[in-house]
Amino acid sequence: PKEAIKKGKVKNSPYVVNGHRYVPMSIEEAKRYRQTGIASWYGYETKNRRGGHMTANGEAFNPEGLTAAHKYLPLPTFVRVTNLENNRSIIVRVNDRGPFVRGRIIDLSAGAAKRLGFYRKGLTRVKIETIKVES
């Protein structure tokens, strides 16, 4: 993210999914972002869909990587995700958009869900906080 900010390659322009317009937050807003809510995970089913191998950031999607999808954070952004059910915590890079399911705040890669201990369960309650990035 530090290099993306320097090069002006942070993606935070508005976009439309299923007729709904989303306006990502600014880099300044993202620096203070913290939220608690429900996380889900996505992986192999997405990779096998037509066009599903690319993220919104233009990278190849790796289901086993430590990445995430978020509707409003600038791309890329690093966030600490803490599973509030078992207190496990990891840092992931947000490089995709979603989840577009009501009530969910972040979609983690399958690899991240495994590390956080909720892969088999599918959903868990998490706390998300951005990791400070110097420009």
Tab-separated table of N, CA, C and O in Angstrom:
chain	number	residue	atom	x	y	z
A	1	PRO	N	0.792	-1.215	0.000
A	1	PRO	CA	0.000	0.000	0.000
A	1	PRO	C	0.830	1.272	0.000
A	1	PRO	O	0.473	2.237	-0.629
A	2	LYS	N	1.967	1.268	0.712
A	2	LYS	CA	2.812	2.462	0.761
A	2	LYS	C	3.252	2.848	-0.648
A	2	LYS	O	3.191	4.010	-1.038
A	3	GLU	N	3.692	1.861	-1.427
A	3	GLU	CA	4.137	2.126	-2.789
A	3	GLU	C	2.967	2.515	-3.689
A	3	GLU	O	3.095	3.394	-4.540
A	4	ALA	N	1.817	1.887	-3.493
A	4	ALA	CA	0.633	2.239	-4.285
A	4	ALA	C	0.234	3.692	-4.038
A	4	ALA	O	-0.137	4.401	-4.974
A	5	ILE	N	0.333	4.139	-2.792
A	5	ILE	CA	0.010	5.529	-2.467
A	5	ILE	C	1.000	6.462	-3.155
A	5	ILE	O	0.608	7.443	-3.786
A	6	LYS	N	2.302	6.152	-3.053
A	6	LYS	CA	3.335	6.979	-3.691
A	6	LYS	C	3.113	7.085	-5.191
A	6	LYS	O	3.287	8.140	-5.780
A	7	LYS	N	2.760	5.969	-5.829
A	7	LYS	CA	2.582	5.939	-7.284
A	7	LYS	C	1.185	6.376	-7.720
A	7	LYS	O	0.891	6.399	-8.903
A	8	GLY	N	0.324	6.694	-6.761
A	8	GLY	CA	-1.038	7.111	-7.111
A	8	GLY	C	-1.875	5.988	-7.686
A	8	GLY	O	-2.763	6.207	-8.499
A	9	LYS	N	-1.601	4.749	-7.263
A	9	LYS	CA	-2.310	3.593	-7.808
A	9	LYS	C	-3.288	2.978	-6.816
A	9	LYS	O	-3.586	1.794	-6.879
A	10	VAL	N	-3.787	3.776	-5.887
A	10	VAL	CA	-4.786	3.292	-4.943
A	10	VAL	C	-6.136	3.365	-5.639
A	10	VAL	O	-6.496	4.397	-6.203
A	11	LYS	N	-6.873	2.256	-5.610
A	11	LYS	CA	-8.193	2.227	-6.247
A	11	LYS	C	-9.254	2.565	-5.206
A	11	LYS	O	-9.478	1.803	-4.285
A	12	ASN	N	-9.852	3.734	-5.365
A	12	ASN	CA	-10.944	4.094	-4.472
A	12	ASN	C	-12.034	4.850	-5.223
A	12	ASN	O	-12.732	5.666	-4.646
A	13	SER	N	-12.192	4.542	-6.511
A	13	SER	CA	-13.247	5.186	-7.281
A	13	SER	C	-14.559	4.419	-7.108
A	13	SER	O	-14.561	3.220	-6.839
A	14	PRO	N	-15.688	5.124	-7.234
A	14	PRO	CA	-17.001	4.475	-7.094
A	14	PRO	C	-17.188	3.357	-8.123
A	14	PRO	O	-16.596	3.385	-9.205
A	15	TYR	N	-18.018	2.377	-7.776
A	15	TYR	CA	-18.317	1.270	-8.678
A	15	TYR	C	-19.752	0.807	-8.436
A	15	TYR	O	-20.361	1.158	-7.427
A	16	VAL	N	-20.300	0.032	-9.365
A	16	VAL	CA	-21.684	-0.434	-9.280
A	16	VAL	C	-21.717	-1.956	-9.343
A	16	VAL	O	-21.070	-2.563	-10.197
A	17	VAL	N	-22.459	-2.571	-8.408
A	17	VAL	CA	-22.673	-4.019	-8.398
A	17	VAL	C	-24.165	-4.250	-8.188
A	17	VAL	O	-24.748	-3.710	-7.235
A	18	ASN	N	-24.763	-5.029	-9.062
A	18	ASN	CA	-26.194	-5.349	-8.980
A	18	ASN	C	-27.065	-4.097	-8.835
A	18	ASN	O	-27.995	-4.053	-8.049
A	19	GLY	N	-26.709	-3.046	-9.568
A	19	GLY	CA	-27.493	-1.824	-9.556
A	19	GLY	C	-27.269	-0.917	-8.357
A	19	GLY	O	-27.872	0.142	-8.254
A	20	HIS	N	-26.399	-1.298	-7.446
A	20	HIS	CA	-26.117	-0.486	-6.259
A	20	HIS	C	-24.753	0.178	-6.422
A	20	HIS	O	-23.770	-0.487	-6.746
A	21	ARG	N	-24.700	1.484	-6.201
A	21	ARG	CA	-23.448	2.238	-6.329
A	21	ARG	C	-22.728	2.285	-4.979
A	21	ARG	O	-23.321	2.644	-3.963
A	22	TYR	N	-21.461	1.914	-5.001
A	22	TYR	CA	-20.621	1.921	-3.807
A	22	TYR	C	-19.552	3.003	-3.960
A	22	TYR	O	-18.947	3.124	-5.028
A	23	VAL	N	-19.341	3.761	-2.894
A	23	VAL	CA	-18.330	4.815	-2.902
A	23	VAL	C	-17.294	4.487	-1.829
A	23	VAL	O	-17.567	4.634	-0.630
A	24	PRO	N	-16.116	4.010	-2.246
A	24	PRO	CA	-15.075	3.672	-1.274
A	24	PRO	C	-14.621	4.892	-0.478
A	24	PRO	O	-14.723	6.031	-0.937
A	25	MET	N	-14.098	4.631	0.717
A	25	MET	CA	-13.616	5.708	1.576
A	25	MET	C	-12.268	6.215	1.083
A	25	MET	O	-11.572	5.543	0.320
A	26	SER	N	-11.928	7.402	1.536
A	26	SER	CA	-10.639	7.996	1.183
A	26	SER	C	-9.527	7.306	1.974
A	26	SER	O	-9.793	6.595	2.950
A	27	ILE	N	-8.294	7.562	1.576
A	27	ILE	CA	-7.149	7.006	2.299
A	27	ILE	C	-7.154	7.530	3.730
A	27	ILE	O	-6.880	6.788	4.674
A	28	GLU	N	-7.497	8.804	3.913
A	28	GLU	CA	-7.547	9.394	5.259
A	28	GLU	C	-8.594	8.697	6.126
A	28	GLU	O	-8.340	8.397	7.283
A	29	GLU	N	-9.777	8.452	5.560
A	29	GLU	CA	-10.822	7.747	6.313
A	29	GLU	C	-10.379	6.329	6.656
A	29	GLU	O	-10.636	5.836	7.750
A	30	ALA	N	-9.719	5.677	5.709
A	30	ALA	CA	-9.288	4.286	5.893
A	30	ALA	C	-8.275	4.155	7.030
A	30	ALA	O	-8.247	3.134	7.715
A	31	LYS	N	-7.480	5.190	7.269
A	31	LYS	CA	-6.477	5.137	8.338
A	31	LYS	C	-7.116	4.938	9.708
A	31	LYS	O	-6.496	4.394	10.602
A	32	ARG	N	-8.360	5.389	9.868
A	32	ARG	CA	-9.040	5.310	11.170
A	32	ARG	C	-10.108	4.212	11.216
A	32	ARG	O	-10.858	4.125	12.175
A	33	TYR	N	-10.169	3.397	10.195
A	33	TYR	CA	-11.249	2.408	10.079
A	33	TYR	C	-11.116	1.288	11.094
A	33	TYR	O	-10.070	0.675	11.245
A	34	ARG	N	-12.211	1.038	11.790
A	34	ARG	CA	-12.365	-0.111	12.703
A	34	ARG	C	-13.823	-0.523	12.620
A	34	ARG	O	-14.711	0.323	12.616
A	35	GLN	N	-14.077	-1.820	12.580
A	35	GLN	CA	-15.453	-2.293	12.538
A	35	GLN	C	-15.527	-3.708	13.093
A	35	GLN	O	-14.589	-4.489	12.968
A	36	THR	N	-16.659	-4.005	13.696
A	36	THR	CA	-16.940	-5.343	14.186
A	36	THR	C	-18.169	-5.853	13.459
A	36	THR	O	-19.129	-5.102	13.273
A	37	GLY	N	-18.120	-7.113	13.030
A	37	GLY	CA	-19.255	-7.687	12.326
A	37	GLY	C	-18.963	-9.103	11.869
A	37	GLY	O	-18.056	-9.762	12.375
A	38	ILE	N	-19.733	-9.537	10.885
A	38	ILE	CA	-19.645	-10.919	10.396
A	38	ILE	C	-18.733	-11.015	9.175
A	38	ILE	O	-18.868	-10.249	8.222
A	39	ALA	N	-17.820	-11.983	9.231
A	39	ALA	CA	-16.927	-12.290	8.111
A	39	ALA	C	-17.341	-13.614	7.499
A	39	ALA	O	-17.811	-14.523	8.194
A	40	SER	N	-17.160	-13.708	6.202
A	40	SER	CA	-17.344	-14.964	5.478
A	40	SER	C	-16.039	-15.217	4.718
A	40	SER	O	-15.103	-14.441	4.817
A	41	TRP	N	-16.010	-16.301	3.975
A	41	TRP	CA	-14.825	-16.563	3.164
A	41	TRP	C	-15.237	-16.998	1.770
A	41	TRP	O	-16.344	-17.451	1.546
A	42	TYR	N	-14.326	-16.797	0.840
A	42	TYR	CA	-14.554	-17.234	-0.538
A	42	TYR	C	-13.272	-17.842	-1.063
A	42	TYR	O	-12.207	-17.604	-0.519
A	43	GLY	N	-13.422	-18.675	-2.081
A	43	GLY	CA	-12.221	-19.359	-2.536
A	43	GLY	C	-12.378	-20.051	-3.856
A	43	GLY	O	-12.507	-19.430	-4.895
A	44	TYR	N	-12.406	-21.344	-3.801
A	44	TYR	CA	-12.319	-22.174	-4.996
A	44	TYR	C	-13.503	-21.984	-5.930
A	44	TYR	O	-13.351	-21.988	-7.142
A	45	GLU	N	-14.703	-21.782	-5.395
A	45	GLU	CA	-15.874	-21.582	-6.242
A	45	GLU	C	-15.737	-20.290	-7.040
A	45	GLU	O	-16.173	-20.209	-8.179
A	46	THR	N	-15.106	-19.290	-6.479
A	46	THR	CA	-14.895	-18.020	-7.173
A	46	THR	C	-13.834	-18.176	-8.250
A	46	THR	O	-13.994	-17.698	-9.364
A	47	LYS	N	-12.764	-18.852	-7.916
A	47	LYS	CA	-11.658	-19.026	-8.863
A	47	LYS	C	-12.112	-19.754	-10.125
A	47	LYS	O	-11.631	-19.480	-11.217
A	48	ASN	N	-13.060	-20.661	-9.996
A	48	ASN	CA	-13.493	-21.463	-11.140
A	48	ASN	C	-14.574	-20.800	-11.988
A	48	ASN	O	-14.907	-21.295	-13.049
A	49	ARG	N	-15.122	-19.664	-11.529
A	49	ARG	CA	-16.120	-18.936	-12.308
A	49	ARG	C	-15.462	-18.142	-13.420
A	49	ARG	O	-14.326	-17.727	-13.296
A	50	ARG	N	-16.217	-17.881	-14.498
A	50	ARG	CA	-15.693	-17.076	-15.595
A	50	ARG	C	-15.276	-15.709	-15.047
A	50	ARG	O	-16.059	-15.011	-14.435
A	51	GLY	N	-14.023	-15.335	-15.244
A	51	GLY	CA	-13.504	-14.064	-14.756
A	51	GLY	C	-13.206	-14.064	-13.267
A	51	GLY	O	-12.744	-13.073	-12.730
A	52	GLY	N	-13.471	-15.166	-12.583
A	52	GLY	CA	-13.310	-15.235	-11.138
A	52	GLY	C	-11.883	-15.352	-10.661
A	52	GLY	O	-11.632	-15.311	-9.475
A	53	HIS	N	-10.954	-15.488	-11.581
A	53	HIS	CA	-9.563	-15.628	-11.168
A	53	HIS	C	-8.874	-14.276	-10.970
A	53	HIS	O	-7.750	-14.220	-10.525
A	54	MET	N	-9.572	-13.173	-11.280
A	54	MET	CA	-8.994	-11.840	-11.118
A	54	MET	C	-9.690	-11.090	-9.988
A	54	MET	O	-10.893	-11.182	-9.821
A	55	THR	N	-8.910	-10.347	-9.223
A	55	THR	CA	-9.475	-9.521	-8.160
A	55	THR	C	-9.780	-8.130	-8.717
A	55	THR	O	-9.339	-7.774	-9.812
A	56	ALA	N	-10.493	-7.333	-7.947
A	56	ALA	CA	-10.805	-5.965	-8.357
A	56	ALA	C	-9.537	-5.128	-8.501
A	56	ALA	O	-9.532	-4.108	-9.174
A	57	ASN	N	-8.472	-5.562	-7.868
A	57	ASN	CA	-7.196	-4.861	-7.934
A	57	ASN	C	-6.386	-5.291	-9.154
A	57	ASN	O	-5.284	-4.814	-9.360
A	58	GLY	N	-6.925	-6.235	-9.945
A	58	GLY	CA	-6.257	-6.688	-11.155
A	58	GLY	C	-5.237	-7.786	-10.936
A	58	GLY	O	-4.457	-8.111	-11.823
A	59	GLU	N	-5.244	-8.375	-9.762
A	59	GLU	CA	-4.312	-9.455	-9.446
A	59	GLU	C	-4.996	-10.803	-9.613
A	59	GLU	O	-6.215	-10.901	-9.490
A	60	ALA	N	-4.205	-11.830	-9.848
A	60	ALA	CA	-4.749	-13.185	-9.893
A	60	ALA	C	-5.183	-13.577	-8.478
A	60	ALA	O	-4.451	-13.350	-7.515
A	61	PHE	N	-6.382	-14.132	-8.360
A	61	PHE	CA	-6.902	-14.530	-7.055
A	61	PHE	C	-6.275	-15.846	-6.619
A	61	PHE	O	-6.254	-16.811	-7.369
A	62	ASN	N	-5.766	-15.868	-5.389
A	62	ASN	CA	-5.182	-17.072	-4.815
A	62	ASN	C	-6.011	-17.455	-3.590
A	62	ASN	O	-5.904	-16.798	-2.552
A	63	PRO	N	-6.840	-18.508	-3.685
A	63	PRO	CA	-7.675	-18.894	-2.549
A	63	PRO	C	-6.894	-19.183	-1.279
A	63	PRO	O	-7.406	-18.990	-0.186
A	64	GLU	N	-5.653	-19.619	-1.395
A	64	GLU	CA	-4.854	-19.938	-0.213
A	64	GLU	C	-4.059	-18.750	0.308
A	64	GLU	O	-3.377	-18.852	1.328
A	65	GLY	N	-4.128	-17.619	-0.365
A	65	GLY	CA	-3.412	-16.426	0.076
A	65	GLY	C	-4.062	-15.788	1.289
A	65	GLY	O	-5.109	-16.230	1.775
A	66	LEU	N	-3.438	-14.741	1.802
A	66	LEU	CA	-3.978	-14.006	2.946
A	66	LEU	C	-4.499	-12.666	2.439
A	66	LEU	O	-3.880	-11.617	2.630
A	67	THR	N	-5.659	-12.748	1.768
A	67	THR	CA	-6.268	-11.572	1.167
A	67	THR	C	-7.735	-11.486	1.560
A	67	THR	O	-8.280	-12.404	2.176
A	68	ALA	N	-8.350	-10.358	1.179
A	68	ALA	CA	-9.745	-10.143	1.555
A	68	ALA	C	-10.442	-9.232	0.551
A	68	ALA	O	-9.798	-8.532	-0.229
A	69	ALA	N	-11.766	-9.254	0.637
A	69	ALA	CA	-12.609	-8.363	-0.160
A	69	ALA	C	-13.389	-7.477	0.798
A	69	ALA	O	-13.890	-7.941	1.824
A	70	HIS	N	-13.471	-6.193	0.460
A	70	HIS	CA	-14.201	-5.226	1.276
A	70	HIS	C	-14.889	-4.240	0.336
A	70	HIS	O	-14.340	-3.874	-0.695
A	71	LYS	N	-16.084	-3.806	0.703
A	71	LYS	CA	-16.845	-2.897	-0.164
A	71	LYS	C	-16.289	-1.486	-0.198
A	71	LYS	O	-16.404	-0.814	-1.219
A	72	TYR	N	-15.699	-1.009	0.889
A	72	TYR	CA	-15.393	0.415	0.989
A	72	TYR	C	-13.927	0.797	1.194
A	72	TYR	O	-13.578	1.956	1.017
A	73	LEU	N	-13.074	-0.118	1.592
A	73	LEU	CA	-11.669	0.238	1.809
A	73	LEU	C	-10.954	0.449	0.473
A	73	LEU	O	-11.229	-0.264	-0.500
A	74	PRO	N	-10.026	1.413	0.413
A	74	PRO	CA	-9.238	1.589	-0.813
A	74	PRO	C	-8.417	0.324	-1.079
A	74	PRO	O	-8.035	-0.374	-0.143
A	75	LEU	N	-8.161	0.060	-2.350
A	75	LEU	CA	-7.358	-1.103	-2.736
A	75	LEU	C	-5.976	-0.641	-3.151
A	75	LEU	O	-5.871	0.249	-3.982
A	76	PRO	N	-4.927	-1.190	-2.610
A	76	PRO	CA	-4.854	-2.180	-1.535
A	76	PRO	C	-4.808	-1.505	-0.163
A	76	PRO	O	-4.348	-0.377	-0.025
A	77	THR	N	-5.253	-2.208	0.853
A	77	THR	CA	-5.162	-1.782	2.249
A	77	THR	C	-4.860	-3.021	3.081
A	77	THR	O	-5.411	-4.083	2.817
A	78	PHE	N	-3.997	-2.877	4.072
A	78	PHE	CA	-3.748	-3.975	5.001
A	78	PHE	C	-4.640	-3.798	6.222
A	78	PHE	O	-4.776	-2.683	6.738
A	79	VAL	N	-5.263	-4.894	6.668
A	79	VAL	CA	-6.096	-4.854	7.864
A	79	VAL	C	-5.754	-6.024	8.773
A	79	VAL	O	-5.368	-7.089	8.316
A	80	ARG	N	-5.879	-5.773	10.076
A	80	ARG	CA	-5.768	-6.854	11.055
A	80	ARG	C	-7.187	-7.356	11.275
A	80	ARG	O	-8.092	-6.577	11.563
A	81	VAL	N	-7.373	-8.660	11.133
A	81	VAL	CA	-8.674	-9.281	11.350
A	81	VAL	C	-8.540	-10.208	12.553
A	81	VAL	O	-7.686	-11.082	12.577
A	82	THR	N	-9.403	-9.986	13.545
A	82	THR	CA	-9.397	-10.807	14.754
A	82	THR	C	-10.698	-11.576	14.840
A	82	THR	O	-11.782	-10.975	14.794
A	83	ASN	N	-10.597	-12.891	14.919
A	83	ASN	CA	-11.768	-13.740	15.110
A	83	ASN	C	-12.173	-13.607	16.573
A	83	ASN	O	-11.438	-14.025	17.465
A	84	LEU	N	-13.326	-13.024	16.831
A	84	LEU	CA	-13.757	-12.768	18.200
A	84	LEU	C	-14.238	-14.024	18.924
A	84	LEU	O	-14.433	-13.991	20.136
A	85	GLU	N	-14.397	-15.125	18.200
A	85	GLU	CA	-14.817	-16.378	18.827
A	85	GLU	C	-13.643	-17.162	19.416
A	85	GLU	O	-13.820	-17.935	20.341
A	86	ASN	N	-12.422	-16.954	18.852
A	86	ASN	CA	-11.268	-17.692	19.380
A	86	ASN	C	-10.047	-16.798	19.618
A	86	ASN	O	-8.994	-17.272	19.992
A	87	ASN	N	-10.188	-15.524	19.341
A	87	ASN	CA	-9.139	-14.514	19.546
A	87	ASN	C	-7.939	-14.649	18.613
A	87	ASN	O	-6.916	-14.007	18.839
A	88	ARG	N	-8.009	-15.471	17.565
A	88	ARG	CA	-6.921	-15.546	16.586
A	88	ARG	C	-6.939	-14.271	15.748
A	88	ARG	O	-7.998	-13.758	15.406
A	89	SER	N	-5.747	-13.820	15.358
A	89	SER	CA	-5.629	-12.577	14.613
A	89	SER	C	-4.587	-12.729	13.511
A	89	SER	O	-3.541	-13.339	13.728
A	90	ILE	N	-4.877	-12.174	12.332
A	90	ILE	CA	-3.920	-12.169	11.223
A	90	ILE	C	-4.023	-10.833	10.489
A	90	ILE	O	-4.988	-10.093	10.669
A	91	ILE	N	-3.032	-10.568	9.665
A	91	ILE	CA	-3.052	-9.388	8.801
A	91	ILE	C	-3.267	-9.876	7.379
A	91	ILE	O	-2.596	-10.805	6.916
A	92	VAL	N	-4.234	-9.262	6.688
A	92	VAL	CA	-4.532	-9.601	5.296
A	92	VAL	C	-4.476	-8.335	4.449
A	92	VAL	O	-4.603	-7.229	4.957
A	93	ARG	N	-4.312	-8.522	3.160
A	93	ARG	CA	-4.317	-7.399	2.213
A	93	ARG	C	-5.652	-7.391	1.484
A	93	ARG	O	-6.036	-8.381	0.860
A	94	VAL	N	-6.345	-6.286	1.558
A	94	VAL	CA	-7.620	-6.138	0.858
A	94	VAL	C	-7.287	-5.805	-0.591
A	94	VAL	O	-6.687	-4.771	-0.883
A	95	ASN	N	-7.666	-6.714	-1.505
A	95	ASN	CA	-7.375	-6.516	-2.928
A	95	ASN	C	-8.585	-6.795	-3.813
A	95	ASN	O	-8.465	-6.871	-5.025
A	96	ASP	N	-9.767	-6.924	-3.191
A	96	ASP	CA	-10.966	-7.262	-3.968
A	96	ASP	C	-12.174	-6.563	-3.363
A	96	ASP	O	-12.106	-6.007	-2.262
A	97	ARG	N	-13.290	-6.585	-4.079
A	97	ARG	CA	-14.532	-5.977	-3.626
A	97	ARG	C	-15.523	-7.038	-3.183
A	97	ARG	O	-15.585	-8.122	-3.748
A	98	GLY	N	-16.312	-6.710	-2.181
A	98	GLY	CA	-17.319	-7.596	-1.632
A	98	GLY	C	-17.258	-7.528	-0.117
A	98	GLY	O	-16.509	-6.710	0.405
A	99	PRO	N	-17.952	-8.304	0.613
A	99	PRO	CA	-19.006	-9.222	0.159
A	99	PRO	C	-20.286	-8.442	-0.150
A	99	PRO	O	-20.568	-7.432	0.491
A	100	PHE	N	-21.014	-8.913	-1.111
A	100	PHE	CA	-22.255	-8.266	-1.503
A	100	PHE	C	-23.452	-9.055	-0.981
A	100	PHE	O	-24.463	-9.215	-1.649
A	101	VAL	N	-23.302	-9.551	0.241
A	101	VAL	CA	-24.346	-10.277	0.959
A	101	VAL	C	-24.672	-9.441	2.190
A	101	VAL	O	-23.769	-9.058	2.941
A	102	ARG	N	-25.922	-9.159	2.389
A	102	ARG	CA	-26.351	-8.313	3.496
A	102	ARG	C	-25.861	-8.864	4.845
A	102	ARG	O	-25.907	-10.065	5.096
A	103	GLY	N	-25.353	-7.958	5.680
A	103	GLY	CA	-24.941	-8.334	7.026
A	103	GLY	C	-23.506	-8.774	7.171
A	103	GLY	O	-23.051	-9.049	8.276
A	104	ARG	N	-22.766	-8.847	6.072
A	104	ARG	CA	-21.353	-9.260	6.146
A	104	ARG	C	-20.459	-8.060	5.865
A	104	ARG	O	-20.748	-7.275	4.964
A	105	ILE	N	-19.360	-7.947	6.619
A	105	ILE	CA	-18.499	-6.781	6.460
A	105	ILE	C	-17.204	-7.063	5.706
A	105	ILE	O	-16.573	-6.137	5.199
A	106	ILE	N	-16.796	-8.323	5.639
A	106	ILE	CA	-15.561	-8.671	4.933
A	106	ILE	C	-15.651	-10.108	4.453
A	106	ILE	O	-16.287	-10.948	5.084
A	107	ASP	N	-15.045	-10.361	3.301
A	107	ASP	CA	-14.922	-11.703	2.737
A	107	ASP	C	-13.441	-12.029	2.735
A	107	ASP	O	-12.651	-11.310	2.108
A	108	LEU	N	-13.050	-13.061	3.427
A	108	LEU	CA	-11.647	-13.451	3.495
A	108	LEU	C	-11.366	-14.593	2.538
A	108	LEU	O	-12.254	-15.384	2.220
A	109	SER	N	-10.139	-14.696	2.089
A	109	SER	CA	-9.755	-15.845	1.269
A	109	SER	C	-9.867	-17.115	2.117
A	109	SER	O	-9.855	-17.061	3.354
A	110	ALA	N	-9.976	-18.250	1.458
A	110	ALA	CA	-10.062	-19.524	2.179
A	110	ALA	C	-8.847	-19.710	3.083
A	110	ALA	O	-8.966	-20.178	4.216
A	111	GLY	N	-7.668	-19.323	2.595
A	111	GLY	CA	-6.454	-19.450	3.400
A	111	GLY	C	-6.518	-18.636	4.685
A	111	GLY	O	-6.104	-19.092	5.747
A	112	ALA	N	-7.073	-17.425	4.594
A	112	ALA	CA	-7.217	-16.575	5.785
A	112	ALA	C	-8.233	-17.179	6.745
A	112	ALA	O	-8.029	-17.178	7.962
A	113	ALA	N	-9.329	-17.720	6.209
A	113	ALA	CA	-10.354	-18.346	7.057
A	113	ALA	C	-9.779	-19.551	7.800
A	113	ALA	O	-10.096	-19.770	8.973
A	114	LYS	N	-8.921	-20.309	7.142
A	114	LYS	CA	-8.277	-21.454	7.803
A	114	LYS	C	-7.398	-20.982	8.949
A	114	LYS	O	-7.444	-21.537	10.045
A	115	ARG	N	-6.603	-19.950	8.696
A	115	ARG	CA	-5.714	-19.425	9.744
A	115	ARG	C	-6.495	-18.867	10.928
A	115	ARG	O	-6.051	-18.951	12.060
A	116	LEU	N	-7.648	-18.279	10.653
A	116	LEU	CA	-8.469	-17.709	11.729
A	116	LEU	C	-9.369	-18.750	12.398
A	116	LEU	O	-10.027	-18.461	13.385
A	117	GLY	N	-9.400	-19.962	11.837
A	117	GLY	CA	-10.123	-21.052	12.481
A	117	GLY	C	-11.627	-21.100	12.246
A	117	GLY	O	-12.350	-21.674	13.048
A	118	PHE	N	-12.109	-20.540	11.118
A	118	PHE	CA	-13.551	-20.637	10.857
A	118	PHE	C	-13.870	-21.174	9.468
A	118	PHE	O	-15.000	-21.108	9.004
A	119	TYR	N	-12.898	-21.783	8.813
A	119	TYR	CA	-13.097	-22.312	7.464
A	119	TYR	C	-14.278	-23.281	7.397
A	119	TYR	O	-15.150	-23.147	6.546
A	120	ARG	N	-14.340	-24.241	8.294
A	120	ARG	CA	-15.429	-25.236	8.262
A	120	ARG	C	-16.773	-24.640	8.659
A	120	ARG	O	-17.812	-25.055	8.173
A	121	LYS	N	-16.751	-23.656	9.532
A	121	LYS	CA	-17.980	-23.023	10.004
A	121	LYS	C	-18.585	-22.094	8.938
A	121	LYS	O	-19.800	-21.995	8.823
A	122	GLY	N	-17.728	-21.385	8.180
A	122	GLY	CA	-18.200	-20.517	7.104
A	122	GLY	C	-18.328	-19.051	7.467
A	122	GLY	O	-18.028	-18.191	6.653
A	123	LEU	N	-18.799	-18.768	8.664
A	123	LEU	CA	-18.972	-17.386	9.125
A	123	LEU	C	-18.421	-17.263	10.535
A	123	LEU	O	-18.422	-18.237	11.285
A	124	THR	N	-17.993	-16.058	10.879
A	124	THR	CA	-17.586	-15.796	12.253
A	124	THR	C	-17.676	-14.309	12.526
A	124	THR	O	-17.714	-13.500	11.604
A	125	ARG	N	-17.698	-13.958	13.778
A	125	ARG	CA	-17.720	-12.553	14.180
A	125	ARG	C	-16.267	-12.083	14.303
A	125	ARG	O	-15.452	-12.747	14.941
A	126	VAL	N	-15.959	-10.943	13.670
A	126	VAL	CA	-14.595	-10.427	13.632
A	126	VAL	C	-14.529	-8.947	13.995
A	126	VAL	O	-15.528	-8.236	13.927
A	127	LYS	N	-13.320	-8.536	14.335
A	127	LYS	CA	-12.997	-7.116	14.459
A	127	LYS	C	-11.976	-6.832	13.371
A	127	LYS	O	-11.010	-7.590	13.191
A	128	ILE	N	-12.187	-5.739	12.623
A	128	ILE	CA	-11.278	-5.335	11.548
A	128	ILE	C	-10.706	-3.974	11.913
A	128	ILE	O	-11.446	-3.075	12.323
A	129	GLU	N	-9.402	-3.820	11.748
A	129	GLU	CA	-8.777	-2.509	11.938
A	129	GLU	C	-7.648	-2.352	10.940
A	129	GLU	O	-6.873	-3.284	10.713
A	130	THR	N	-7.580	-1.181	10.309
A	130	THR	CA	-6.535	-0.967	9.322
A	130	THR	C	-5.186	-0.873	10.002
A	130	THR	O	-5.062	-0.451	11.147
A	131	ILE	N	-4.162	-1.283	9.265
A	131	ILE	CA	-2.789	-1.190	9.719
A	131	ILE	C	-2.260	0.122	9.158
A	131	ILE	O	-2.394	0.403	7.962
A	132	LYS	N	-1.654	0.915	10.001
A	132	LYS	CA	-1.174	2.235	9.600
A	132	LYS	C	-0.168	2.118	8.462
A	132	LYS	O	0.781	1.330	8.530
A	133	VAL	N	-0.397	2.924	7.428
A	133	VAL	CA	0.491	2.962	6.273
A	133	VAL	C	1.000	4.384	6.130
A	133	VAL	O	0.220	5.332	6.091
A	134	GLU	N	2.293	4.532	6.084
A	134	GLU	CA	2.902	5.861	5.887
A	134	GLU	C	3.002	6.139	4.400
A	134	GLU	O	3.385	5.275	3.636
A	135	SER	N	2.655	7.345	3.999
A	135	SER	CA	2.754	7.707	2.576
A	135	SER	C	4.085	8.322	2.244
A	135	SER	O	4.891	8.595	3.061
